[in-house]
């Protein structure tokens, strides 16, 4: 196996949703039946071609392909290796519709489970495998996209999810024996990868990138042996492209030795997340005849790269590895397209930032500087500009607010503690007077086109603030009346005024800046615009009190105040990197604490502080868990303490496997925790019990990611499972998550069924 060109300056992946979310619009229009598959394919093709053109013009040495996806790259892989569940493949649909059925579910066939992609805010679909799963090459997407680019005169490097990470991300399907491990299918899967590599080779591909990010987390000896086995076998084939194994989101630890030894030609390392990763690689003698691609430009944050630090990190590998390439630390999927479009942002702040397009330019610059020297005419001016921007940010004095700092310094442990739970529970029951198995929702009701349009018109000045507020009040009233009619016990105002549960708060907090075009894919066609947390955080004035008190004024039933917690605000923002995350978390916590206090003073008796990202920020390595859980739990408690025992604090968690943070969830000390559970069949309840959790819990009884309406029996059966695991007086009844992505046609019957099921099971408890 000989490789023809070095990888050189490259990136591990690029955004695919389109600079103006063209893919989102095309996919949603196809789903709605207002455009054809051919229209969708044409939009997709244009997006791919535009991306390749841009990357070529930027001067990368190696351009990735197969980074496009209609929905998700893990789902693409499951489809490619013929591993979609029979419940989707047997629907008799076209390949594209079968793919979307697995992603979104149908009334007959629930979707695949969706969960967090490592510690990011991207979500992938979890393949379901069992001992009966057979693999076969069932498509040609990577080959087609490689050929598509080649016809345009571009040699690209197809990117594939590696076979071992694919299996490690999969779960056992419902009928698999309890001890079934998807990794046991490796021998069956490898021939499909061999066939794929051979097909790419005969299509002309020189390099292929196989992503194995699962190995930046702690892995067992058996898993490391599987990695060895996979790449010894794939690397041993003569009819294949050169293989670049890519790792990202951390350092490889023990897997580094394995990947250095196996017969592949290149290894991509993240030198941003763990700055010592370069030294570890330099010590591997087996890397002396491989290309190491140094990920020195942060692929997940938006600050301009410190070029001197980046060059120093890359230089640690010079002389120790066969050839040196330079890259982003991970795919640029996690950052927006282009900071130059952010013309409404203060110019000085903008000059400190780099989005995907600017990061590609940084990689090209660093590649040239490493190749030709820092004084070369082709780089000297650009390096100077990069250094000046980083120095300017470092010297900006207005990022620190003395009042915020003084308040943090005055904090004592008692500021993060509430009274005894039994006393709190008694006072809350007197205040709220709820039945057993109380019903509630997670906060948002459908964000209709009308609401979004009203917000867009308000932004554009076509609707003044009073008119916009009147529209929101009328929506709140409608949602309150609907909930009363359905018979829910604890109501919500429905969050119509929120563009997003983080951005909405960031727009009102000091220390944050919003973007206009900074969309990042969160899952499928759904996107978010993470705000930029650049300076000390404080809350100039109440953010939600007006809406919550208006909603409460309409009804005698309790209305929950609805806030986003400090950890989630951090997780879903681009956060300053000039101080420890724990310090930033405390600042955000104090701002939320002020809001909790104001909601309570305004007569709101239950306040939910959502922390869906608590699991997301958990470090991938166990050794860092304790410290993370300590500051994250403390920041939640800081935000939710200092209030009366009779005020009921709720929290909400979703999108995750909670196993490793169960003790942390118990330590939050929330009175009620609503938690995603429908797709994983309530298993979380026994896990919570085992972790010593003994507070109110609302295991989600239906999956809101699917348009499917659950029937009463389905929900009541889940509730029976719940009350078997947890005393009925602690069980709450709610969906898995907020309803903002759904339509009323599904939400209303689903909630009516939820209330009927709760009443049924409530009656059985007497
Ligand atoms: C709970 N989740 C969230 C995560 N991260 C967040 N930051 N926020 C979350 O809620 N991570 C985990 C999960 C992921 N889930 C979701 C669920 C839903 C969405 C979603 O629906 N996103 C919307 C965009 C939301 C938004 O910002 N809306 C704005 C702007 C709306 C808009 O596009 N306006 C149009 C004009 C409209 C018109 O003229 O009619 C425009 O600007 O062009 C708003 O409501 O004002 C999405 O559409 O993808 C994301 C993550
Ligand atoms: N309160 C939010 C939580 C989503 S995780 C909502 O209901 O959309
Ligand atoms: Zn949620």
XYZ file of C-alpha atoms in Angstrom, residues 29-748:
720
model
C -40.534 20.949 2.507
C -40.010 17.385 1.254
C -41.489 16.010 4.479
C -44.456 18.341 4.118
C -45.032 17.039 0.574
C -44.479 20.446 -1.002
C -41.398 19.396 -2.981
C -40.107 16.214 -4.593
C -37.185 13.932 -3.838
C -35.527 15.325 -6.971
C -35.823 18.898 -5.602
C -34.271 17.764 -2.352
C -31.443 15.961 -4.128
C -30.717 19.044 -6.207
C -30.446 21.255 -3.099
C -28.174 18.676 -1.494
C -25.953 18.535 -4.565
C -25.651 22.310 -4.721
C -24.650 22.447 -1.062
C -21.959 19.805 -1.563
C -20.570 21.473 -4.662
C -20.504 24.906 -3.012
C -18.673 23.479 -0.020
C -16.053 21.755 -2.153
C -15.545 24.896 -4.251
C -15.056 26.970 -1.124
C -12.604 24.512 0.437
C -10.630 24.252 -2.773
C -10.427 28.026 -3.169
C -9.248 28.338 0.434
C -6.161 26.266 -0.407
C -6.556 23.063 1.621
C -4.290 20.215 0.529
C -6.900 17.546 1.214
C -10.654 18.132 1.011
C -13.076 15.835 2.851
C -16.150 14.369 1.140
C -19.131 12.354 2.420
C -19.446 14.991 5.144
C -22.899 15.761 3.773
C -25.910 14.067 5.344
C -29.657 14.409 4.889
C -30.103 13.880 8.625
C -27.207 12.301 10.530
C -23.911 10.580 9.777
C -24.504 7.671 12.181
C -27.849 6.966 10.546
C -26.080 7.189 7.160
C -23.659 4.521 8.345
C -26.430 2.243 9.627
C -28.185 2.584 6.253
C -24.939 2.043 4.341
C -24.106 -1.226 6.098
C -27.689 -2.474 5.800
C -28.466 -2.231 9.499
C -31.699 -0.248 9.644
C -34.336 -2.016 11.772
C -36.862 -4.246 9.971
C -39.684 -2.070 11.367
C -38.438 0.653 9.001
C -37.120 -1.388 6.076
C -40.336 -3.403 5.898
C -42.571 -0.364 5.454
C -42.209 -0.710 1.682
C -40.825 2.808 1.253
C -38.114 4.164 -1.055
C -34.563 4.150 0.390
C -34.841 7.892 1.133
C -38.203 7.535 2.877
C -37.035 4.461 4.784
C -34.089 6.542 5.984
C -36.390 9.360 7.117
C -38.764 6.855 8.743
C -35.874 5.557 10.869
C -34.949 9.154 11.740
C -38.392 10.478 12.564
C -40.625 7.490 13.143
C -44.062 6.829 11.698
C -47.316 6.015 13.437
C -46.494 2.283 13.113
C -42.748 2.382 13.531
C -41.130 4.503 16.256
C -37.928 6.318 15.334
C -34.475 5.225 16.392
C -33.432 6.665 19.732
C -31.577 9.952 19.534
C -28.735 10.836 21.849
C -25.838 13.213 22.283
C -22.828 12.959 19.998
C -20.112 12.703 22.653
C -19.950 15.948 24.652
C -21.460 18.157 21.937
C -24.894 19.633 21.275
C -25.208 17.522 18.123
C -27.475 14.460 18.351
C -27.185 11.201 16.454
C -29.560 8.315 15.916
C -28.628 5.195 17.826
C -28.372 2.066 15.637
C -30.256 -0.924 17.021
C -28.406 -4.199 16.605
C -28.794 -7.765 17.827
C -27.343 -11.233 17.348
C -29.596 -11.572 14.297
C -28.264 -8.415 12.591
C -26.616 -9.136 9.289
C -24.572 -6.476 7.513
C -24.316 -5.941 3.765
C -23.227 -2.967 1.717
C -26.649 -1.445 1.070
C -25.795 1.803 -0.662
C -23.058 3.790 -2.322
C -23.294 7.271 -0.773
C -19.565 7.731 0.003
C -18.592 6.431 -3.431
C -21.210 8.540 -5.205
C -20.074 11.694 -3.428
C -16.424 10.910 -4.128
C -17.232 10.413 -7.826
C -19.400 13.544 -7.852
C -16.452 15.629 -6.638
C -14.013 13.884 -8.949
C -16.167 14.763 -11.928
C -15.769 18.381 -10.850
C -11.995 17.929 -10.970
C -11.580 17.513 -7.201
C -9.747 14.701 -5.463
C -11.410 14.308 -2.053
C -10.941 12.192 1.027
C -14.181 10.351 1.860
C -15.032 10.455 5.558
C -16.629 7.391 7.143
C -17.597 6.587 10.677
C -15.111 3.892 11.742
C -16.492 0.385 12.328
C -15.542 0.179 16.000
C -17.020 3.542 16.971
C -20.137 2.655 14.950
C -20.635 -0.483 17.036
C -19.781 1.267 20.300
C -22.420 3.921 19.591
C -25.073 1.313 18.793
C -27.398 -0.308 21.302
C -28.914 -3.754 21.605
C -32.368 -3.916 20.055
C -35.368 -4.715 22.230
C -35.341 -8.477 21.546
C -31.616 -9.008 22.033
C -30.449 -11.047 25.042
C -29.560 -8.868 28.013
C -25.840 -9.552 27.731
C -25.659 -8.811 23.999
C -22.868 -6.389 23.043
C -23.007 -4.755 19.588
C -19.203 -4.925 19.485
C -19.513 -8.714 19.204
C -20.638 -8.083 15.598
C -17.279 -6.658 14.526
C -16.214 -9.744 12.560
C -19.488 -9.548 10.650
C -19.151 -5.840 9.964
C -15.547 -5.701 8.787
C -16.143 -7.405 5.421
C -18.585 -4.589 4.573
C -15.925 -1.984 5.343
C -13.433 -3.987 3.277
C -15.831 -3.995 0.362
C -16.433 -0.272 0.771
C -12.721 0.543 0.900
C -12.139 -1.587 -2.184
C -14.944 0.220 -4.027
C -13.508 3.624 -3.058
C -10.092 2.454 -4.160
C -11.333 1.373 -7.562
C -13.202 4.689 -7.901
C -9.767 6.333 -7.473
C -9.767 7.519 -3.845
C -6.233 8.061 -2.541
C -7.165 8.557 1.096
C -10.120 7.675 3.254
C -10.797 9.036 6.755
C -12.198 6.602 9.305
C -13.461 8.385 12.424
C -12.907 6.597 15.727
C -13.746 9.257 18.327
C -15.046 6.619 20.755
C -11.411 6.001 21.712
C -10.923 9.362 23.397
C -13.114 7.987 26.208
C -12.097 5.266 28.683
C -12.144 1.919 26.913
C -11.822 -1.668 28.113
C -9.073 -4.050 27.043
C -11.611 -5.870 24.855
C -12.554 -2.637 23.100
C -8.912 -1.758 22.502
C -8.378 -5.263 21.151
C -11.324 -4.722 18.781
C -9.700 -1.536 17.511
C -6.480 -3.425 16.916
C -8.322 -6.251 15.188
C -10.310 -3.898 12.938
C -7.392 -1.865 11.652
C -4.981 -4.777 11.413
C -7.519 -6.369 9.113
C -8.586 -3.278 7.124
C -4.985 -2.063 6.892
C -3.810 -5.466 5.703
C -5.808 -5.265 2.474
C -3.891 -4.220 -0.642
C -6.954 -2.881 -2.530
C -7.707 0.153 -0.453
C -6.993 3.882 -0.196
C -4.520 5.105 2.419
C -6.298 5.225 5.758
C -6.361 8.235 8.073
C -7.872 7.225 11.425
C -9.320 10.362 13.010
C -9.745 10.903 16.728
C -11.308 14.014 18.219
C -12.928 15.519 21.333
C -9.985 14.414 23.496
C -6.793 12.422 23.552
C -6.419 8.764 22.695
C -4.715 7.546 25.858
C -4.060 3.820 25.534
C -5.580 3.667 22.052
C -2.726 5.828 20.778
C -0.293 2.911 21.072
C -2.732 0.628 19.265
C -3.326 3.028 16.388
C 0.373 3.807 16.092
C 1.076 0.094 15.622
C -1.656 -0.968 13.189
C -0.981 -0.843 9.423
C -2.716 2.464 8.598
C -0.981 5.461 7.049
C -2.266 8.367 9.079
C -3.625 9.406 12.447
C -5.487 12.646 13.242
C -5.108 13.883 16.813
C -6.943 16.559 18.774
C -4.240 18.785 20.271
C -6.748 21.395 21.480
C -8.841 19.517 24.042
C -5.751 17.991 25.652
C -2.667 20.138 25.079
C -0.373 17.278 26.190
C -1.620 14.969 23.415
C 1.218 16.081 21.125
C 3.898 15.026 23.611
C 2.280 11.604 23.983
C 2.283 11.171 20.207
C 5.879 12.370 19.878
C 6.907 9.588 22.258
C 5.413 6.877 20.006
C 8.220 5.508 17.916
C 5.709 3.609 15.795
C 4.481 6.943 14.407
C 7.835 7.583 12.712
C 6.582 6.220 9.421
C 3.034 7.598 9.569
C 1.465 10.928 8.826
C 0.134 12.629 11.928
C -2.485 15.289 11.351
C -2.254 17.756 14.213
C -5.653 19.196 15.147
C -4.514 22.583 16.415
C -7.435 24.800 15.365
C -10.350 24.402 17.753
C -13.192 22.874 15.749
C -15.843 23.503 18.409
C -15.296 26.988 19.717
C -15.271 30.257 17.846
C -12.258 32.166 19.128
C -9.484 32.996 16.687
C -6.573 30.620 17.019
C -3.476 31.683 18.896
C -1.142 30.892 15.997
C 1.989 30.721 18.135
C 0.486 28.167 20.525
C -0.813 26.197 17.546
C 2.562 26.164 15.808
C 4.352 25.184 18.997
C 1.948 22.279 19.506
C 2.380 21.071 15.932
C 6.142 21.528 16.165
C 6.365 19.080 19.100
C 5.669 16.403 16.501
C 8.250 17.542 13.954
C 11.058 15.030 13.749
C 9.045 12.430 15.702
C 6.486 11.457 13.089
C 6.804 10.424 9.460
C 4.979 13.468 8.097
C 3.085 16.274 9.725
C -0.291 17.540 8.614
C -2.342 20.269 10.233
C -6.070 20.406 10.816
C -8.993 21.358 12.978
C -9.367 19.451 16.238
C -12.659 17.930 15.012
C -15.205 18.413 12.249
C -16.370 22.011 11.813
C -19.959 20.737 11.983
C -20.118 22.316 15.428
C -19.460 25.933 14.429
C -21.391 28.314 12.146
C -20.340 29.091 8.579
C -18.998 32.613 8.378
C -18.321 35.321 10.954
C -17.995 37.999 8.258
C -21.789 37.951 7.934
C -22.208 39.054 11.557
C -22.255 42.740 10.725
C -24.581 43.597 13.621
C -22.063 42.318 16.157
C -19.676 44.847 17.748
C -16.738 44.996 15.376
C -14.132 44.490 18.061
C -15.801 41.290 19.291
C -16.169 40.081 15.715
C -12.443 40.588 15.123
C -11.748 38.046 17.881
C -13.856 35.306 16.280
C -13.408 32.618 13.634
C -16.269 30.494 12.279
C -15.871 27.547 9.855
C -14.758 29.592 6.875
C -12.201 31.514 8.933
C -10.974 28.313 10.575
C -10.251 26.787 7.187
C -8.150 29.873 6.419
C -6.344 29.447 9.756
C -5.503 25.829 8.940
C -4.176 26.824 5.511
C -2.109 29.622 7.092
C -0.627 27.313 9.728
C 0.137 24.685 7.092
C 2.044 27.271 5.053
C 3.847 28.684 8.077
C 4.986 25.211 9.133
C 6.094 24.375 5.621
C 7.755 27.641 4.568
C 8.604 29.275 7.903
C 6.903 32.088 9.782
C 8.788 34.786 7.904
C 7.740 33.616 4.455
C 6.085 36.360 2.429
C 2.967 34.225 1.960
C 2.217 34.159 5.685
C 3.940 37.008 7.474
C 1.162 39.610 7.244
C -1.622 37.191 8.024
C 0.249 35.823 11.040
C 0.705 39.373 12.294
C -3.035 40.077 11.959
C -3.885 36.841 13.774
C -1.497 37.703 16.631
C -2.887 41.233 16.903
C -6.485 39.983 17.230
C -5.587 37.507 19.975
C -3.517 40.129 21.811
C -6.357 42.658 21.598
C -8.804 40.219 23.196
C -6.257 39.379 25.898
C -5.882 43.030 26.832
C -9.573 44.043 26.731
C -10.380 45.344 30.203
C -14.165 45.474 29.835
C -14.498 41.677 29.976
C -14.269 41.829 33.775
C -16.973 43.426 35.937
C -15.776 44.261 39.471
C -19.311 43.912 40.916
C -19.722 40.406 39.502
C -16.301 39.413 40.823
C -17.058 40.775 44.307
C -20.346 38.885 44.457
C -18.601 35.634 43.540
C -15.956 36.236 46.201
C -18.651 36.646 48.851
C -20.270 33.233 48.181
C -20.421 30.730 51.061
C -21.498 27.017 51.008
C -24.900 27.918 52.555
C -25.746 29.925 49.434
C -26.058 26.595 47.578
C -28.224 24.750 50.145
C -31.980 24.407 50.675
C -33.841 23.185 53.784
C -34.765 19.595 54.655
C -36.594 17.837 51.784
C -39.374 16.276 53.879
C -40.303 19.704 55.238
C -40.139 21.206 51.763
C -42.359 18.450 50.340
C -44.980 19.040 53.055
C -45.057 22.791 52.530
C -45.215 22.402 48.776
C -48.136 20.002 49.005
C -50.009 22.519 51.202
C -49.243 25.278 48.735
C -50.010 23.372 45.515
C -52.641 20.796 46.595
C -51.865 18.346 43.798
C -53.392 14.876 43.221
C -51.246 11.732 43.132
C -49.436 11.266 39.815
C -49.702 14.966 38.912
C -49.670 15.743 35.198
C -47.579 18.478 33.630
C -45.552 19.310 30.505
C -41.927 20.312 30.107
C -42.568 23.936 29.175
C -42.774 24.671 25.473
C -45.913 24.268 23.369
C -45.682 24.166 19.574
C -43.734 27.048 18.054
C -46.150 27.691 15.233
C -45.240 29.462 11.987
C -47.445 32.290 13.197
C -45.354 32.769 16.344
C -42.083 32.657 14.432
C -43.490 35.065 11.875
C -44.548 37.481 14.608
C -41.021 37.364 16.039
C -39.469 37.868 12.611
C -41.788 40.858 12.030
C -40.893 42.284 15.419
C -37.185 41.918 14.584
C -37.777 43.625 11.251
C -39.659 46.507 12.929
C -42.964 45.598 11.225
C -44.557 44.792 14.582
C -43.850 47.102 17.534
C -43.049 45.720 20.959
C -46.572 46.283 22.304
C -48.113 44.453 19.328
C -45.611 41.620 19.643
C -46.257 41.303 23.376
C -50.003 41.315 22.761
C -49.578 38.442 20.278
C -47.548 36.496 22.845
C -50.107 37.167 25.601
C -52.895 35.923 23.412
C -50.924 32.743 22.684
C -50.254 32.253 26.403
C -53.936 32.617 27.150
C -54.803 30.082 24.443
C -52.253 27.609 25.821
C -53.477 28.046 29.401
C -57.089 27.460 28.378
C -56.076 24.402 26.365
C -54.208 22.910 29.322
C -57.172 23.554 31.619
C -59.453 21.891 29.125
C -57.160 18.896 28.777
C -57.061 18.659 32.570
C -53.349 19.042 33.280
C -52.496 19.768 36.918
C -49.418 21.997 36.751
C -49.555 24.372 33.820
C -46.904 26.174 31.782
C -47.083 29.397 29.811
C -45.814 27.556 26.703
C -42.639 29.610 25.978
C -44.047 31.269 22.825
C -41.801 34.313 23.325
C -38.594 32.242 23.209
C -36.621 31.787 20.022
C -34.530 29.216 21.880
C -34.185 28.206 25.519
C -30.588 29.468 25.724
C -30.486 32.240 23.170
C -33.541 33.878 24.767
C -31.700 34.270 28.073
C -28.372 35.157 26.476
C -30.056 38.026 24.643
C -31.016 39.507 28.019
C -27.873 38.820 30.007
C -24.821 41.064 30.090
C -21.640 39.326 28.889
C -23.279 37.541 25.933
C -23.571 38.446 22.241
C -26.060 36.883 19.844
C -25.372 36.052 16.194
C -27.662 36.720 13.255
C -26.615 33.886 10.959
C -24.637 31.619 13.276
C -26.754 28.493 12.800
C -25.378 25.119 13.865
C -27.129 21.781 13.282
C -28.474 20.300 16.512
C -30.237 17.274 15.018
C -31.817 16.450 11.683
C -33.246 19.655 10.277
C -33.171 21.459 13.622
C -30.617 24.159 14.243
C -29.553 26.470 17.034
C -27.696 29.763 17.125
C -25.356 29.440 20.110
C -24.663 32.833 21.666
C -21.115 33.980 22.393
C -20.305 34.298 26.100
C -17.412 36.719 25.960
C -17.338 38.595 29.294
C -18.513 38.600 32.924
C -22.210 37.684 33.180
C -24.935 39.521 35.068
C -28.690 40.045 34.798
C -29.663 43.699 34.352
C -33.394 43.056 34.828
C -36.026 40.292 35.139
C -36.229 38.115 32.052
C -39.351 35.955 32.416
C -41.410 37.389 35.262
C -43.829 39.330 33.085
C -44.818 36.230 31.076
C -45.024 33.889 34.056
C -47.161 36.239 36.138
C -49.441 36.958 33.186
C -49.982 33.197 32.733
C -50.585 32.707 36.471
C -53.109 35.550 36.508
C -55.273 33.557 34.071
C -55.744 30.416 36.166
C -56.114 29.032 39.673
C -53.929 26.056 38.825
C -50.226 26.486 39.516
C -48.156 27.736 36.587
C -44.494 26.669 36.556
C -41.935 29.403 35.971
C -39.516 28.246 33.307
C -35.776 28.932 33.262
C -32.680 27.431 31.703
C -29.969 26.331 34.116
C -26.371 27.552 34.218
C -24.754 24.362 32.929
C -27.063 24.239 29.911
C -26.528 27.919 29.178
C -22.776 27.247 29.118
C -23.071 24.031 27.134
C -25.126 25.618 24.389
C -23.102 28.800 24.077
C -19.634 29.441 22.713
C -17.893 30.143 25.978
C -14.908 32.337 26.830
C -11.765 30.267 27.189
C -9.804 32.757 29.311
C -10.993 31.494 32.714
C -12.073 28.137 34.204
C -15.556 27.001 33.139
C -16.486 26.606 36.814
C -16.016 30.365 37.377
C -18.146 31.218 34.360
C -20.804 28.744 35.580
C -21.014 30.499 38.949
C -21.562 33.846 37.262
C -24.411 32.455 35.151
C -25.837 30.705 38.227
C -26.077 33.997 40.104
C -27.937 35.602 37.207
C -30.464 32.712 37.208
C -30.699 32.886 41.010
C -31.803 36.501 40.706
C -34.559 35.415 38.328
C -35.681 32.543 40.596
C -35.922 35.000 43.449
C -37.970 37.469 41.398
C -40.339 34.748 40.158
C -40.954 33.628 43.731
C -41.562 37.200 44.885
C -44.071 37.593 42.049
C -46.126 34.645 43.397
C -44.905 31.770 41.205
C -45.031 28.609 43.351
C -43.205 26.135 41.109
C -40.084 26.998 39.113
C -38.414 24.664 36.623
C -34.721 25.141 35.934
C -33.907 23.009 32.901
C -30.554 21.248 32.762
C -30.832 19.033 29.672
C -27.114 19.517 29.046
C -25.906 18.355 32.466
C -24.851 15.018 30.958
C -23.490 16.631 27.796
C -20.674 18.471 29.514
C -19.597 15.408 31.516
C -15.926 14.883 30.581
C -15.331 11.853 28.383
C -12.702 10.537 30.797
C -13.793 9.227 34.188
C -10.805 10.845 35.904
C -12.341 14.286 35.329
C -15.919 13.433 36.407
C -15.664 14.303 40.074
C -14.453 17.817 39.515
C -17.070 18.460 36.812
C -19.960 17.143 38.900
C -18.812 19.203 41.825
C -18.944 22.566 40.024
C -21.932 21.779 37.802
C -24.124 20.573 40.670
C -22.987 23.485 42.801
C -23.952 25.973 40.100
C -27.467 24.457 39.792
C -27.886 24.607 43.559
C -26.616 28.139 43.679
C -29.236 29.089 41.085
C -32.072 27.361 42.990
C -31.348 28.088 46.668
C -32.154 31.062 48.883
C -35.911 30.612 48.405
C -38.803 29.460 50.597
C -39.293 25.747 51.364
C -42.758 26.026 49.856
C -41.448 26.948 46.402
C -41.162 23.791 44.366
C -38.047 23.511 42.222
C -38.329 21.312 39.152
C -35.558 20.371 36.799
C -35.637 18.629 33.431
C -33.078 16.387 31.743
C -33.194 14.861 28.279
C -31.221 13.659 25.221
C -28.831 11.515 27.211
C -27.892 8.240 28.776
C -27.905 9.290 32.410
C -26.034 6.364 33.990
C -22.847 8.117 34.926
C -24.487 11.236 36.331
C -27.231 9.648 38.441
C -25.519 10.608 41.721
C -25.152 14.135 40.309
C -28.889 14.234 39.501
C -29.672 13.241 43.075
C -27.269 15.922 44.344
C -29.115 18.665 42.435
C -31.695 18.368 45.234
C -34.532 19.461 42.933
C -37.987 18.688 44.327
C -39.132 17.228 40.988
C -37.012 15.936 38.109
C -38.609 15.269 34.743
C -36.423 12.997 32.707
C -36.519 11.487 29.231
C -37.470 7.827 29.548
C -40.032 6.747 26.951
C -37.580 5.477 24.354
C -35.589 3.558 26.933
C -38.645 1.967 28.534
C -38.453 3.624 31.991
C -35.133 1.939 32.771
C -33.878 5.172 34.265
C -36.146 4.787 37.306
C -34.484 1.744 38.813
C -31.127 3.344 38.061
C -32.204 6.484 39.939
C -33.345 4.382 42.905
C -29.995 2.638 42.994
C -28.266 6.035 43.066
C -30.227 6.987 46.197
C -32.508 9.459 44.420
C -35.646 10.007 46.510
C -37.471 13.077 45.201
C -40.346 13.629 42.784
C -39.656 12.171 39.353
C -41.467 12.523 36.033
C -40.189 9.821 33.676
C -41.204 10.959 30.189
C -44.095 8.804 28.987
C -43.952 9.680 25.327
C -41.302 10.569 22.825
C -41.750 14.074 21.505
C -39.246 13.625 18.680
C -41.739 11.648 16.686
C -45.055 12.826 15.229
C -46.569 9.597 16.568
C -49.456 9.966 19.057
C -49.142 7.473 21.928
C -52.393 5.772 22.906
C -53.791 5.621 26.448
C -52.822 1.988 27.033
C -49.277 2.572 25.952
C -48.926 5.445 28.424
C -50.753 3.703 31.261
C -48.528 0.651 30.843
C -45.458 2.855 31.133
C -46.959 4.457 34.236
C -47.591 1.050 35.760
C -43.918 0.247 35.175
C -43.072 3.571 36.804
C -45.168 3.049 39.936
C -43.696 -0.421 40.302
C -40.234 1.145 40.447
C -40.966 4.325 42.451
C -43.612 4.990 45.158
C -46.656 6.490 43.422
C -46.592 9.609 45.611
C -43.305 10.597 43.996
C -44.276 9.917 40.361
C -45.156 12.776 37.978
C -46.629 12.321 34.525
C -45.184 14.276 31.607
C -43.808 13.912 28.070
C -40.090 13.317 27.466
C -39.309 16.935 26.597
C -40.820 20.222 25.410
C -43.413 20.287 22.628
C -41.989 23.155 20.582
C -41.069 20.993 17.587
C -44.470 19.351 17.320
C -47.821 20.476 15.876
C -51.117 20.812 17.737
C -52.616 18.002 15.659
C -50.341 15.614 17.549
C -49.873 17.466 20.835
C -53.492 17.817 21.793
